[in-house]
């Protein structure tokens, strides 16, 4: 009934009710009201048919299972070694992995709750989306901090402490403080919008929210579009920083006569991670622009795109990050291989 209330509210507010009424009247049907009910049922069946797409609903669960095998081991290694805690790159990497683990845990729980048909109030739903926004923003900002730290360490090693005066733990606190701003605004607009909603309880699903709520609310569209734009600008700065770092080190001759160096592999991992992180935000931005300029589009296409963005594209970079970075750093790779018994014992030649 909550889902029926949500799609009924969307159906009336999107203008489809007036268009279907006009079509049923112009078609010279014997019963125009019956014809309009059939058109509404066709839209309702689109929503019901998408409940059978279990593959996309399994993606957050599979992503959580993948990271839960690696991230706790990496975090335990970094946090228990005093030498690694004193290095800014490892501390920021730990913050990225912690944010990704908490994000996938929260999103996996919300997916299970939605699959079970549990309903939430607007405050509970806004709180869950606020947590998801904070954890996602923390991961992005931590990645930007890693870029800044690496760029300063390579381009200006003698002025590193002068240009990076913030302490390691101060940077972590600042990242979490900034990560709260835009999600808090989005959650406030969400509660304000649903204050007059006839549906008292909601299926708190991100794909349904993007299609049935954001597509009809201009304030929600502007708030989400502003948030996505800021995150994309940060990712653009991250990409620009790595391009400048690559060019400066290449011009300095550091990579001369080295076809396969560890630095090139590290840059490739960073570029791949940034590309995967940008994809869902670019799709969301394009979808929001289509909402703003062309109104509500086809319901089936919008729901399919939203399911792919929320359940696949958002989860994929966070599920791959611990494997990309954990297997790249020598210290972390050795810990992972030893923990799972995959490291071969090195043979020692007997001395004669």
Short mmCIF file of N, CA and C in Angstrom, two decimals, residues 23 28 56 87-89 91 115 121-122 125 129 154 174 181 201 215 243 272 281 293 302 311 313 322 341 351:
data_model
loop_
_atom_site.label_atom_id
_atom_site.label_comp_id
_atom_site.label_asym_id
_atom_site.label_seq_id
_atom_site.Cartn_x
_atom_site.Cartn_y
_atom_site.Cartn_z
N UNK A 23 -6.19 11.30 -23.28
CA UNK A 23 -6.11 10.22 -24.25
C UNK A 23 -7.34 9.33 -24.21
N UNK A 28 -12.41 7.87 -27.86
CA UNK A 28 -13.82 7.51 -28.04
C UNK A 28 -14.13 6.13 -27.45
N UNK A 56 20.49 -7.12 -9.43
CA UNK A 56 20.92 -5.80 -8.99
C UNK A 56 20.75 -5.63 -7.48
N UNK A 87 52.46 7.77 9.26
CA UNK A 87 52.49 8.16 7.85
C UNK A 87 51.09 8.61 7.42
N UNK A 88 51.04 9.81 6.85
CA UNK A 88 49.75 10.39 6.49
C UNK A 88 49.02 9.57 5.44
N UNK A 89 49.75 9.01 4.48
CA UNK A 89 49.09 8.27 3.40
C UNK A 89 48.37 7.04 3.92
N UNK A 91 47.22 6.64 7.02
CA UNK A 91 46.10 7.05 7.85
C UNK A 91 44.91 7.50 6.99
N UNK A 115 14.01 -5.16 0.51
CA UNK A 115 13.58 -6.45 -0.04
C UNK A 115 12.56 -7.13 0.86
N UNK A 121 9.40 5.81 8.39
CA UNK A 121 8.89 7.18 8.39
C UNK A 121 9.87 8.07 7.63
N UNK A 122 9.44 9.31 7.37
CA UNK A 122 10.33 10.20 6.62
C UNK A 122 11.59 10.55 7.40
N UNK A 125 13.93 7.48 7.16
CA UNK A 125 14.46 7.41 5.80
C UNK A 125 15.49 8.51 5.57
N UNK A 129 19.57 8.08 4.56
CA UNK A 129 20.20 8.74 3.41
C UNK A 129 21.27 9.73 3.86
N UNK A 154 55.93 14.77 -3.34
CA UNK A 154 56.75 14.55 -4.53
C UNK A 154 57.23 15.86 -5.12
N UNK A 174 38.69 17.13 10.04
CA UNK A 174 38.18 18.10 9.07
C UNK A 174 37.41 17.44 7.94
N UNK A 181 28.10 18.50 5.70
CA UNK A 181 27.39 19.70 5.26
C UNK A 181 26.31 19.40 4.23
N UNK A 201 4.19 6.37 5.55
CA UNK A 201 5.34 5.48 5.59
C UNK A 201 5.87 5.27 4.18
N UNK A 215 12.33 13.45 -9.05
CA UNK A 215 11.86 13.87 -10.37
C UNK A 215 10.73 14.89 -10.30
N UNK A 243 47.48 14.29 -12.83
CA UNK A 243 48.06 14.60 -14.15
C UNK A 243 49.28 15.50 -13.99
N UNK A 272 42.00 4.44 -12.53
CA UNK A 272 40.88 3.51 -12.60
C UNK A 272 39.87 3.77 -11.49
N UNK A 281 28.21 9.39 -10.60
CA UNK A 281 27.87 10.80 -10.40
C UNK A 281 27.55 11.48 -11.73
N UNK A 293 14.87 19.74 -17.36
CA UNK A 293 14.57 20.36 -18.65
C UNK A 293 13.42 19.68 -19.40
N UNK A 302 13.76 5.06 -16.44
CA UNK A 302 14.31 5.78 -15.28
C UNK A 302 14.61 4.83 -14.12
N UNK A 311 22.80 0.49 -7.32
CA UNK A 311 23.16 -0.85 -6.84
C UNK A 311 24.41 -1.42 -7.49
N UNK A 313 26.93 0.81 -9.94
CA UNK A 313 28.01 1.77 -10.17
C UNK A 313 28.51 2.39 -8.87
N UNK A 322 39.72 -1.72 -1.80
CA UNK A 322 40.65 -2.42 -0.89
C UNK A 322 41.56 -3.40 -1.59
N UNK A 341 47.02 -17.26 4.14
CA UNK A 341 47.89 -18.38 3.85
C UNK A 341 48.22 -18.54 2.39
N UNK A 351 74.14 -22.83 3.41
CA UNK A 351 75.50 -22.31 3.26
C UNK A 351 76.51 -23.46 3.31
#
